[in-house]
Coordinates of C-alpha atoms and ligand atoms in Angstrom, one line a residue:
Chain A
M1 CA -62.3 90.7 61.1
A2 CA -61.5 86.9 62.0
E3 CA -63.3 84.8 64.1
P4 CA -63.5 85.8 67.8
I5 CA -61.4 83.9 70.3
I6 CA -63.7 84.8 73.3
Q7 CA -67.6 84.6 72.2
I8 CA -70.1 85.5 75.0
R9 CA -73.5 85.0 74.8
D10 CA -76.4 85.8 76.8
L11 CA -74.0 85.1 80.0
T12 CA -76.2 85.1 83.3
K13 CA -74.8 85.0 86.6
T14 CA -76.7 84.7 90.0
F15 CA -74.9 84.5 93.3
G16 CA -76.8 83.4 95.7
Q17 CA -80.8 82.2 95.6
G18 CA -84.6 83.5 96.5
A19 CA -84.8 86.8 98.2
D20 CA -80.4 87.3 98.5
A21 CA -80.3 86.7 95.5
V22 CA -77.2 89.4 93.6
H23 CA -77.5 89.3 89.8
A24 CA -74.0 90.0 89.2
L25 CA -74.6 89.5 85.5
E26 CA -77.4 89.5 83.3
H27 CA -77.5 88.3 79.0
I28 CA -73.7 89.9 79.0
S29 CA -73.0 89.3 74.9
L30 CA -69.4 90.1 74.0
N31 CA -67.3 89.0 71.1
I32 CA -63.7 89.1 71.7
Q33 CA -61.0 89.4 68.3
K34 CA -58.5 87.6 68.4
G35 CA -54.9 89.6 68.7
E36 CA -57.1 92.5 70.3
I37 CA -56.9 94.1 73.5
F38 CA -60.3 94.2 75.6
G39 CA -60.9 96.4 77.6
I40 CA -63.7 95.5 80.1
I41 CA -64.5 98.6 82.6
G42 CA -66.7 99.5 85.7
L43 CA -67.5 100.9 88.9
S44 CA -66.6 99.0 91.8
G45 CA -69.4 96.4 92.1
A46 CA -70.0 96.1 87.9
G47 CA -69.6 92.7 87.7
K48 CA -65.9 93.1 86.0
S49 CA -64.2 90.2 88.0
T50 CA -67.6 87.8 88.0
L51 CA -67.3 88.2 83.9
V52 CA -63.6 87.9 83.8
R53 CA -63.9 85.0 86.4
C54 CA -66.3 83.2 83.9
M55 CA -64.4 83.4 80.6
N56 CA -61.8 80.3 82.4
L57 CA -65.0 78.7 84.3
L58 CA -63.8 80.2 88.1
E59 CA -67.2 81.2 88.1
R60 CA -69.5 78.9 86.5
P61 CA -72.4 80.7 84.7
T62 CA -75.9 80.6 86.1
A63 CA -76.9 80.8 82.1
G64 CA -75.7 81.4 78.5
S65 CA -73.0 80.3 76.9
V66 CA -69.1 80.8 76.9
V67 CA -66.9 79.6 73.9
V68 CA -63.1 80.1 73.8
D69 CA -60.9 79.1 71.0
G70 CA -64.3 77.5 69.1
Q71 CA -64.9 75.7 72.3
E72 CA -67.9 75.8 74.3
L73 CA -66.1 76.0 78.1
T74 CA -69.5 75.5 79.9
Q75 CA -70.3 72.1 78.1
L76 CA -66.5 70.4 79.3
T77 CA -65.8 67.5 81.5
D78 CA -63.2 68.9 84.5
R79 CA -60.6 67.6 82.5
Q80 CA -61.4 68.8 79.6
L81 CA -61.9 71.9 81.4
R82 CA -58.3 71.6 83.0
K83 CA -56.6 71.3 79.7
A84 CA -58.5 74.1 77.8
R85 CA -57.8 76.5 80.7
Q86 CA -53.8 75.9 80.0
S87 CA -54.4 78.0 77.0
I88 CA -56.0 80.7 79.1
G89 CA -53.7 82.6 81.5
M90 CA -54.8 85.2 84.4
I91 CA -52.8 87.5 86.0
F92 CA -54.3 88.7 89.3
Q93 CA -54.5 91.8 91.3
G94 CA -53.0 90.5 94.3
F95 CA -50.0 88.7 92.1
N96 CA -51.2 85.3 93.7
L97 CA -47.5 84.1 93.2
L98 CA -46.6 80.9 94.9
M99 CA -44.3 82.2 98.1
Q100 CA -42.0 79.6 99.0
R101 CA -40.9 79.5 95.3
T102 CA -38.2 81.3 93.6
A103 CA -39.2 83.8 90.8
L104 CA -37.9 80.9 88.2
D105 CA -39.8 78.0 90.0
N106 CA -43.3 79.8 90.1
I107 CA -42.6 80.6 86.5
C108 CA -42.0 76.5 85.4
F109 CA -45.4 76.0 87.8
P110 CA -47.8 75.8 85.0
L111 CA -45.1 73.9 83.2
E112 CA -44.7 71.3 86.1
L113 CA -48.1 70.8 85.7
T114 CA -48.7 69.7 82.4
G115 CA -45.5 67.2 82.9
V116 CA -43.1 69.4 81.0
P117 CA -39.4 67.6 81.6
K118 CA -37.6 70.0 84.3
A119 CA -35.1 71.2 82.0
Q120 CA -37.1 72.4 79.3
A121 CA -39.3 73.8 82.1
R122 CA -36.9 75.9 83.6
K123 CA -35.3 76.9 80.1
K124 CA -38.8 78.0 78.9
A125 CA -39.1 79.8 82.4
R126 CA -35.4 81.5 81.8
E127 CA -36.3 82.6 78.2
L128 CA -40.0 84.3 80.0
L129 CA -37.6 85.9 82.1
E130 CA -36.0 87.8 80.3
V131 CA -39.3 88.3 78.3
V132 CA -40.4 90.0 81.1
G133 CA -37.3 91.9 81.9
L134 CA -36.1 90.0 85.1
G135 CA -33.6 87.9 83.5
D136 CA -31.4 88.5 86.6
R137 CA -33.7 87.8 89.5
E138 CA -34.8 84.4 88.6
N139 CA -33.6 82.7 92.1
A140 CA -35.5 86.1 94.1
Y141 CA -38.7 85.1 95.9
P142 CA -41.5 87.1 95.9
A143 CA -41.1 88.5 99.2
Q144 CA -37.9 90.3 97.9
M145 CA -39.7 91.7 95.2
S146 CA -41.7 94.3 94.4
G147 CA -45.0 94.7 93.4
G148 CA -44.2 95.8 89.4
Q149 CA -41.4 92.7 89.5
K150 CA -44.3 90.5 91.2
Q151 CA -46.5 91.3 88.6
R152 CA -44.2 90.6 85.5
I153 CA -43.2 87.2 87.2
A154 CA -46.9 86.8 87.5
I155 CA -46.8 87.9 83.6
A156 CA -44.4 85.6 82.6
R157 CA -46.2 82.7 84.3
A158 CA -49.3 82.6 82.7
L159 CA -47.2 83.2 78.9
A160 CA -45.3 79.7 80.1
T161 CA -48.4 77.4 78.6
D162 CA -48.3 79.7 75.3
P163 CA -52.2 80.7 76.0
K164 CA -53.9 82.2 73.6
V165 CA -55.9 84.4 75.8
L166 CA -54.2 86.6 78.8
L167 CA -57.0 87.6 81.7
C168 CA -55.9 90.5 83.5
D169 CA -58.1 91.2 86.9
E170 CA -57.0 94.7 88.1
A171 CA -53.8 93.6 87.2
T172 CA -52.5 97.2 87.7
S173 CA -55.2 98.6 90.3
A174 CA -52.4 97.7 93.2
L175 CA -49.6 99.6 90.9
D176 CA -48.2 103.1 91.7
P177 CA -48.9 105.2 88.4
T178 CA -45.0 104.6 87.0
T179 CA -45.1 101.2 87.4
T180 CA -48.6 100.7 86.0
L181 CA -47.4 102.1 82.9
S182 CA -44.8 100.2 82.8
I183 CA -46.6 97.0 82.9
L184 CA -49.3 98.4 80.4
E185 CA -46.6 98.5 78.0
L186 CA -45.4 95.4 78.9
L187 CA -48.9 93.8 78.1
K188 CA -48.8 95.8 75.0
D189 CA -45.4 94.4 73.9
L190 CA -46.6 90.8 74.8
N191 CA -49.6 91.2 72.5
Q192 CA -47.7 91.9 69.4
K193 CA -44.8 90.5 70.1
L194 CA -46.5 87.1 70.8
G195 CA -50.0 87.7 69.3
V196 CA -51.9 87.1 72.8
T197 CA -55.6 88.4 73.2
V198 CA -55.3 90.8 76.5
V199 CA -58.5 91.2 78.4
I200 CA -58.1 93.5 80.8
I201 CA -60.3 94.5 83.3
T202 CA -59.7 97.9 85.2
H203 CA -62.1 100.5 86.8
E204 CA -59.7 103.2 85.6
M205 CA -59.8 104.7 82.2
K206 CA -56.5 105.7 82.1
V207 CA -55.8 102.3 81.2
V208 CA -57.9 101.6 78.4
E209 CA -56.8 104.1 76.9
R210 CA -53.5 103.5 76.9
I211 CA -53.7 100.1 75.4
C212 CA -57.0 98.9 75.0
H213 CA -58.4 98.8 71.2
R214 CA -61.9 98.2 72.4
V215 CA -64.2 98.1 75.0
A216 CA -66.9 96.9 76.6
I217 CA -68.3 99.6 79.5
L218 CA -70.3 97.3 82.0
S219 CA -72.5 98.6 84.7
G220 CA -75.4 97.0 87.3
G221 CA -74.1 93.9 85.5
V222 CA -75.1 94.7 82.4
V223 CA -73.3 96.0 79.0
A224 CA -74.3 99.5 79.4
E225 CA -72.1 99.8 75.8
Q226 CA -69.1 98.9 74.0
G227 CA -67.2 99.5 70.5
E228 CA -63.8 100.7 69.8
V229 CA -62.2 102.5 72.3
A230 CA -61.6 106.0 70.3
E231 CA -65.1 106.3 69.2
I232 CA -66.4 105.2 72.6
F233 CA -63.9 108.7 74.2
A234 CA -65.6 110.6 71.0
N235 CA -69.2 110.0 71.9
P236 CA -69.6 107.8 74.9
Q237 CA -73.5 107.1 74.6
S238 CA -73.9 105.7 77.7
E239 CA -74.0 107.9 81.0
I240 CA -71.9 105.5 82.9
G241 CA -69.8 106.0 79.6
R242 CA -69.5 109.7 79.9
Q243 CA -68.8 109.3 83.6
L244 CA -65.6 107.2 83.4
V245 CA -65.0 109.7 80.0
Y246 CA -65.4 112.7 81.5
P247 CA -64.8 112.1 85.2
G248 CA -64.1 115.6 86.2
G249 CA -68.2 115.7 85.2
V250 CA -67.2 117.6 81.9
K251 CA -70.4 118.0 80.0
L252 CA -70.4 116.4 76.7
E253 CA -72.0 119.8 74.7
A254 CA -69.3 121.8 76.5
L255 CA -66.6 119.6 75.1
R256 CA -69.0 119.4 71.9
E257 CA -68.3 123.5 71.4
S258 CA -65.2 122.9 69.7
R259 CA -64.3 120.8 66.4
V260 CA -63.4 116.8 67.2
I261 CA -61.4 115.2 64.5
R262 CA -60.0 111.8 63.7
I263 CA -57.4 111.1 62.2
A264 CA -55.9 107.5 61.1
F265 CA -51.6 107.3 60.8
N266 CA -50.5 105.0 58.3
G267 CA -47.3 104.3 59.0
G268 CA -45.5 108.1 59.2
S269 CA -43.5 109.0 62.1
S270 CA -45.2 108.3 65.2
Y271 CA -47.5 110.2 66.9
E272 CA -46.2 112.3 69.5
P273 CA -43.6 114.4 67.0
L274 CA -46.8 115.1 64.8
I275 CA -48.7 117.0 68.4
A276 CA -45.2 118.4 69.8
S277 CA -44.7 119.7 65.9
L278 CA -48.0 120.9 65.7
A279 CA -47.9 123.0 68.8
I280 CA -44.1 124.1 67.6
D281 CA -45.2 125.1 64.0
C282 CA -48.7 126.3 64.6
G283 CA -48.3 127.8 67.8
V284 CA -51.6 125.1 68.1
K285 CA -52.4 123.1 71.0
V286 CA -55.0 120.7 70.5
N287 CA -56.4 117.8 73.1
I288 CA -55.6 114.2 72.5
L289 CA -58.9 113.2 73.7
G290 CA -58.2 109.2 72.9
A291 CA -55.7 107.3 70.8
D292 CA -55.4 103.9 69.2
T293 CA -52.4 104.2 67.8
R294 CA -49.2 101.6 67.6
N295 CA -45.4 102.1 67.0
I296 CA -44.4 99.6 64.8
D297 CA -40.7 99.7 63.9
G298 CA -41.5 103.5 65.1
K299 CA -44.1 103.4 62.8
A300 CA -47.5 105.2 63.8
F301 CA -50.6 103.0 62.5
G302 CA -54.1 103.9 64.3
T303 CA -56.1 106.3 64.7
M304 CA -56.6 109.3 67.4
L305 CA -59.1 111.9 68.1
L306 CA -58.2 115.4 68.5
G307 CA -60.3 117.7 69.9
L308 CA -59.1 121.2 68.5
P309 CA -59.1 124.8 70.0
Q310 CA -62.0 126.9 70.1
D311 CA -61.1 129.3 68.3
P312 CA -62.0 128.6 64.6
A313 CA -58.5 130.3 63.2
E314 CA -56.6 127.9 64.9
A315 CA -58.1 124.9 64.1
A316 CA -58.4 126.0 60.3
K317 CA -54.7 126.7 61.0
A318 CA -54.4 122.4 63.1
V319 CA -56.7 121.6 59.9
N320 CA -54.4 122.5 57.2
Y321 CA -51.3 121.3 59.1
I322 CA -52.5 118.0 59.6
Q323 CA -54.2 117.2 56.0
S324 CA -50.2 118.7 55.0
Q325 CA -48.7 115.5 56.7
P326 CA -47.4 112.8 55.1
N327 CA -49.4 109.6 55.8
V328 CA -51.8 110.8 57.6
T329 CA -55.7 111.5 56.7
M330 CA -58.3 113.2 58.7
E331 CA -61.7 113.3 58.9
E332 CA -63.7 115.4 60.8
V333 CA -66.2 113.8 63.7
P334 CA -69.7 114.6 63.3
D335 CA -71.8 116.3 66.4
H336 CA -74.1 113.6 67.7
G337 CA -74.7 116.1 70.3
Chain B
M1 CA -23.9 60.4 142.2
A2 CA -22.1 58.1 140.8
E3 CA -23.7 55.9 143.2
F4 CA -27.5 56.9 141.6
W5 CA -26.2 56.4 138.3
N6 CA -25.0 53.3 139.2
E7 CA -28.4 52.2 140.4
Y8 CA -30.7 53.8 137.9
G9 CA -28.6 55.0 135.2
G10 CA -29.6 51.6 133.3
L11 CA -33.7 52.3 133.9
I12 CA -33.4 55.9 133.2
L13 CA -31.2 55.5 129.6
E14 CA -34.0 52.8 128.8
G15 CA -37.3 55.2 129.8
L16 CA -36.0 57.7 127.3
R17 CA -35.6 55.3 124.9
D18 CA -39.1 53.8 125.0
T19 CA -40.1 57.1 125.2
T20 CA -38.2 58.4 122.3
I21 CA -39.6 55.3 120.7
M22 CA -43.5 56.0 121.5
V23 CA -43.4 59.7 120.6
V24 CA -41.3 59.1 117.2
A25 CA -43.6 56.2 116.5
S26 CA -46.6 57.7 117.3
T27 CA -46.4 60.9 115.6
I28 CA -45.3 59.4 112.4
F29 CA -48.3 56.9 112.6
A30 CA -50.6 60.1 113.7
Y31 CA -49.3 62.3 111.0
I32 CA -50.5 59.3 108.3
I33 CA -54.1 58.9 109.7
G34 CA -54.2 62.9 110.7
L35 CA -52.4 64.8 107.9
P36 CA -55.2 62.8 105.1
L37 CA -57.9 64.3 107.1
G38 CA -56.9 67.7 107.8
V39 CA -56.5 67.9 103.8
L40 CA -59.9 66.8 103.4
L41 CA -61.6 68.7 105.5
I42 CA -59.8 71.8 103.7
V43 CA -60.5 70.6 100.4
T44 CA -64.4 69.5 101.1
R45 CA -65.0 72.3 103.2
P46 CA -67.5 75.2 101.8
G47 CA -66.2 77.2 98.9
G48 CA -63.1 74.4 98.9
I49 CA -61.5 73.4 95.9
W50 CA -63.6 69.7 96.1
E51 CA -66.9 70.7 98.2
R52 CA -68.5 68.0 99.7
P53 CA -70.3 69.6 102.4
W54 CA -71.3 66.1 103.4
C55 CA -68.8 64.2 103.9
N56 CA -66.8 67.6 105.2
R57 CA -69.3 67.4 108.0
I58 CA -68.7 64.1 108.7
V59 CA -65.2 64.3 108.7
G60 CA -65.3 67.0 111.6
W61 CA -68.0 65.3 114.0
I62 CA -65.0 61.6 113.7
I63 CA -62.3 64.6 114.5
N64 CA -64.5 66.0 116.9
I65 CA -65.3 62.4 119.1
G66 CA -62.2 61.9 118.8
R67 CA -60.7 64.5 120.7
S68 CA -63.1 65.2 123.0
I69 CA -62.0 61.8 124.6
P70 CA -59.7 62.3 127.0
F71 CA -56.6 59.9 126.7
I72 CA -57.0 58.0 129.8
I73 CA -59.7 57.1 129.2
L74 CA -59.2 56.3 125.0
M75 CA -56.5 54.2 126.5
I76 CA -58.8 52.0 128.1
L77 CA -61.5 51.9 125.7
L78 CA -58.9 50.9 123.0
L79 CA -57.6 48.2 125.0
D80 CA -58.8 44.7 123.0
F81 CA -58.6 46.6 120.0
T82 CA -54.6 47.7 120.9
K83 CA -54.1 43.5 122.0
F84 CA -55.7 43.3 118.2
L85 CA -53.6 45.0 116.3
V86 CA -50.2 45.3 117.9
G87 CA -50.4 41.6 120.0
T88 CA -50.2 43.4 123.5
K89 CA -52.1 46.1 125.4
I90 CA -49.0 47.1 127.7
G91 CA -45.5 48.1 127.0
V92 CA -43.8 50.7 124.1
R93 CA -45.8 48.4 121.9
G94 CA -49.2 48.6 123.3
A95 CA -49.2 52.3 123.8
I96 CA -49.2 53.3 120.3
P97 CA -52.2 52.7 118.7
P98 CA -54.2 55.0 121.4
L99 CA -51.3 57.2 121.0
V100 CA -52.1 57.3 117.3
I101 CA -55.8 57.5 117.9
S102 CA -55.7 60.7 120.2
A103 CA -52.6 62.2 118.6
A104 CA -54.7 62.1 115.1
P105 CA -57.4 64.3 115.6
F106 CA -55.0 66.7 116.9
I107 CA -52.9 66.9 114.1
A108 CA -55.7 67.1 111.5
R109 CA -56.7 70.1 113.3
M110 CA -53.3 71.7 113.3
V111 CA -53.1 70.8 109.8
E112 CA -56.8 72.1 108.8
S113 CA -55.6 75.3 110.3
S114 CA -52.3 75.4 108.9
L115 CA -53.5 75.0 105.7
S116 CA -56.1 77.9 105.8
E117 CA -53.7 79.8 106.3
V118 CA -52.7 79.6 101.8
D119 CA -53.9 82.5 100.3
G120 CA -56.9 81.8 98.1
G121 CA -56.1 83.8 95.3
V122 CA -52.7 81.4 95.1
V123 CA -55.2 78.4 95.2
E124 CA -57.1 80.0 92.6
A125 CA -54.3 80.7 90.2
A126 CA -52.9 77.0 90.4
Q127 CA -57.6 76.6 89.2
S128 CA -56.9 79.0 86.5
M129 CA -54.0 77.4 85.1
G130 CA -55.3 73.9 84.4
A131 CA -54.3 72.3 88.2
S132 CA -56.0 69.2 89.2
I133 CA -57.0 69.0 92.6
W134 CA -54.1 66.7 94.1
Q135 CA -52.2 69.1 91.8
I136 CA -52.9 71.9 94.1
V137 CA -52.5 69.7 97.3
R138 CA -49.8 68.6 96.6
K139 CA -48.0 72.1 94.5
V140 CA -49.5 74.3 96.9
Y141 CA -51.4 73.8 99.8
L142 CA -48.4 71.9 101.3
P143 CA -45.2 73.5 100.5
E144 CA -46.8 76.7 101.3
A145 CA -48.2 75.7 104.5
R146 CA -44.8 74.4 105.5
P147 CA -43.8 76.8 107.8
S148 CA -47.0 76.4 109.6
L149 CA -47.1 73.0 109.4
I150 CA -43.8 72.4 110.9
L151 CA -45.3 74.5 113.9
G152 CA -47.9 73.0 113.8
A153 CA -45.7 69.3 114.3
S154 CA -43.6 71.2 117.1
I155 CA -47.2 71.6 119.0
S156 CA -48.5 68.0 118.3
I157 CA -45.1 66.4 118.9
V158 CA -45.4 68.3 122.5
T159 CA -48.5 66.8 122.7
I160 CA -48.0 63.1 121.9
I161 CA -44.7 63.9 125.0
A162 CA -47.0 64.4 127.3
Y163 CA -49.5 61.9 126.4
T164 CA -46.7 59.4 126.6
T165 CA -46.1 60.0 129.9
I166 CA -49.6 59.7 130.9
A167 CA -49.7 56.7 128.8
G168 CA -46.5 55.8 131.0
T169 CA -48.7 55.4 134.3
V170 CA -50.7 52.6 133.1
G171 CA -48.0 50.2 132.0
A172 CA -46.7 51.7 128.9
G173 CA -43.0 52.1 130.0
G174 CA -41.2 55.6 129.2
L175 CA -40.2 58.4 131.4
G176 CA -43.7 58.4 132.8
D177 CA -43.7 55.3 134.3
L178 CA -40.6 55.7 135.9
A179 CA -41.6 58.9 137.1
V180 CA -44.2 57.1 138.7
R181 CA -42.5 54.1 140.2
Y182 CA -40.1 55.8 141.7
G183 CA -41.4 59.1 142.7
Y184 CA -44.9 58.2 143.5
V185 CA -44.8 54.7 144.4
R186 CA -41.1 54.8 145.8
S187 CA -40.2 58.3 146.4
V188 CA -36.7 58.2 145.1
P189 CA -37.0 62.1 144.2
P190 CA -33.9 62.2 142.2
V191 CA -35.5 59.9 139.8
L192 CA -38.5 61.7 139.7
L193 CA -37.0 65.5 139.1
T194 CA -34.5 63.3 136.7
T195 CA -37.2 61.6 134.5
V196 CA -39.6 65.6 134.7
L197 CA -35.5 67.5 133.8
L198 CA -35.4 65.1 131.1
I199 CA -39.0 65.6 129.4
I200 CA -38.7 69.4 130.1
V201 CA -35.5 69.0 127.8
M202 CA -37.2 66.9 125.4
V203 CA -39.9 69.2 124.7
Q204 CA -37.5 72.2 124.6
V205 CA -35.5 70.4 122.0
V206 CA -38.5 69.9 119.8
Q207 CA -39.6 73.1 120.1
S208 CA -36.2 75.2 119.4
L209 CA -36.1 72.5 116.1
F210 CA -39.2 73.2 114.8
S211 CA -39.4 77.0 115.3
W212 CA -35.9 77.2 113.7
L213 CA -36.5 74.8 110.7
S214 CA -39.5 76.4 110.3
R215 CA -38.1 79.9 110.4
K216 CA -35.4 78.6 108.3
L217 CA -37.7 76.8 105.4
D218 CA -40.3 80.5 105.0
K219 CA -39.6 82.0 101.9
R220 CA -41.9 85.2 103.0
L221 CA -39.0 86.3 105.1
R222 CA -36.7 88.4 104.2
Ligands
ATP401 N1 -69.2 84.5 95.8 C1 -69.5 85.3 95.4 N2 -71.1 85.5 96.2 C2 -72.1 86.6 96.1 N3 -71.8 87.8 95.5 C3 -70.9 88.5 94.9 C4 -69.5 86.8 94.4 N4 -68.9 87.3 94.3 C5 -69.1 88.7 93.4 N5 -70.6 88.8 94.1 C6 -71.3 90.1 93.6 O1 -71.2 90.2 92.2 C7 -71.2 91.8 92.1 C8 -70.4 92.4 91.1 O2 -68.9 90.9 91.8 P1 -67.2 91.8 90.8 O3 -66.3 90.8 92.0 O4 -67.9 91.1 89.7 O5 -67.4 93.5 90.7 P2 -66.6 94.2 90.5 O6 -67.1 94.6 88.7 O7 -64.9 92.9 89.7 O8 -66.5 94.9 91.3 P3 -64.4 95.5 91.7 O9 -63.7 96.6 90.9 O10 -65.0 95.9 93.2 O11 -63.7 94.7 92.0 C9 -71.4 92.5 93.1 O12 -72.4 92.9 94.0 C10 -71.0 91.4 94.5 O13 -70.7 92.0 96.0
MG402 MG1 -63.4 92.8 91.0

């Protein structure tokens, strides 16, 4: 794979000193690849925000190294760091828009900082407004917009300087489920169209499931496990991983009584029709345990984990059906349990 | 009425003019000093964008000292300084330096309080975009706090109006001087009444104008 765009080595962050010291992060190492959507998930207080804030040095690590796009951030001078931050966009749970500026002027803000001429900045801002689907709201003030719209403006603003990385700290946590989905779709879209690497901090597994390629699970300031989303969904290794994947407290062993298969799409029809036709043609319902698929021009790529029905006959029927599909390959996920 | 106006009209207009000049000039100079000090307090405070604990403490002390000296005492203390600065200890010009020096620390605190209302998240967002300290002050703190700064200015101006009347009693001229000379010394109640009325009107006008401006410019209101 390509070289990582964010490389974190042995990162440690301690707040305070002596007896009051809070060890927010301890010896974190992560590689985030160019062009991927990387999730960081964990419970409240796990250190997620601290970790993402170390990626643009809003928080200075106590020890360790943070390399973004080939630059060791901890070694930069103030001026160099400010320059580096221009290629690291960030969005926040609270949107953090300038309340006294219109949507358009909010998007122009980072361009003003770098001295882009006003006319050029406005042109770029208008394009971005179109990209985030708010072309008609350029003169609206944040107070006149809904949460979802504000987050779209914040995304457009973060993208104004054409960053290579977009850091999202609980970007959807203040939004209702429908709006959350639309923002996630937008992020996925931007990731595909612009190739921007996206780092998503969340405490909700469904966010990871929806758009992340890989995920790191953070717990008590350490990485409990990391890997492909599909694999972690299929077979979480850590206690916290299991808690997050089966929040209802489903025992992994119970789930593993049935067979789990991984199917890979290599450009066939998109995956929803397959699952639907499986139900219609065979009368078999499968559980989607995890999916890492993308639709590109109506064709599906990626992998999906399916839990087969308990009944062996039904399971066999489903397997036969899937094997008969063009552009879909299938393998059985061995039972580690 | 006409008789009263013939006798005192000129004096009253002159007093009004002098007071206006003192208020406007002192406000401008006091902001030239107080605004940067208020900004300095915000940026250097713990957790600020340019954390400098000692600088913050020292500026804070100086401001507190300035604020704790009563205006009338400050005027006397500053007599020689005033003479050195503007060439006279009395009149409109003589009143301006002590007015500025006593209003500036007050204004610094008003500005500090307005700027502290700015959402830290927005400041952080600007930092994440690579904004410099100066850019954050100019493009985030000041514009975002604008409505509050304007309201603060109305309070500062009203305070300065009150100070000018005190300054008037020790030879600064203006409406305060009139009130003392004709109201207290010579006892011409209509003059005293008129000056009081004019001061009330000035305060009202400043207050309404600035409140209106603050509301009009606040984009947080729909
Ligand atoms: N500025 C700070 N000073 C002291 N302690 C801090 C500071 N920021 C974070 N912490 C501590 O570090 C730990 C990790 O905090 P962090 O905000 O990174 O958690 P999080 O995973 O983002 O949680 P949440 O989901 O609630 O946002 C917590 O124990 C928190 O109290
Ligand atoms: Mg957090």
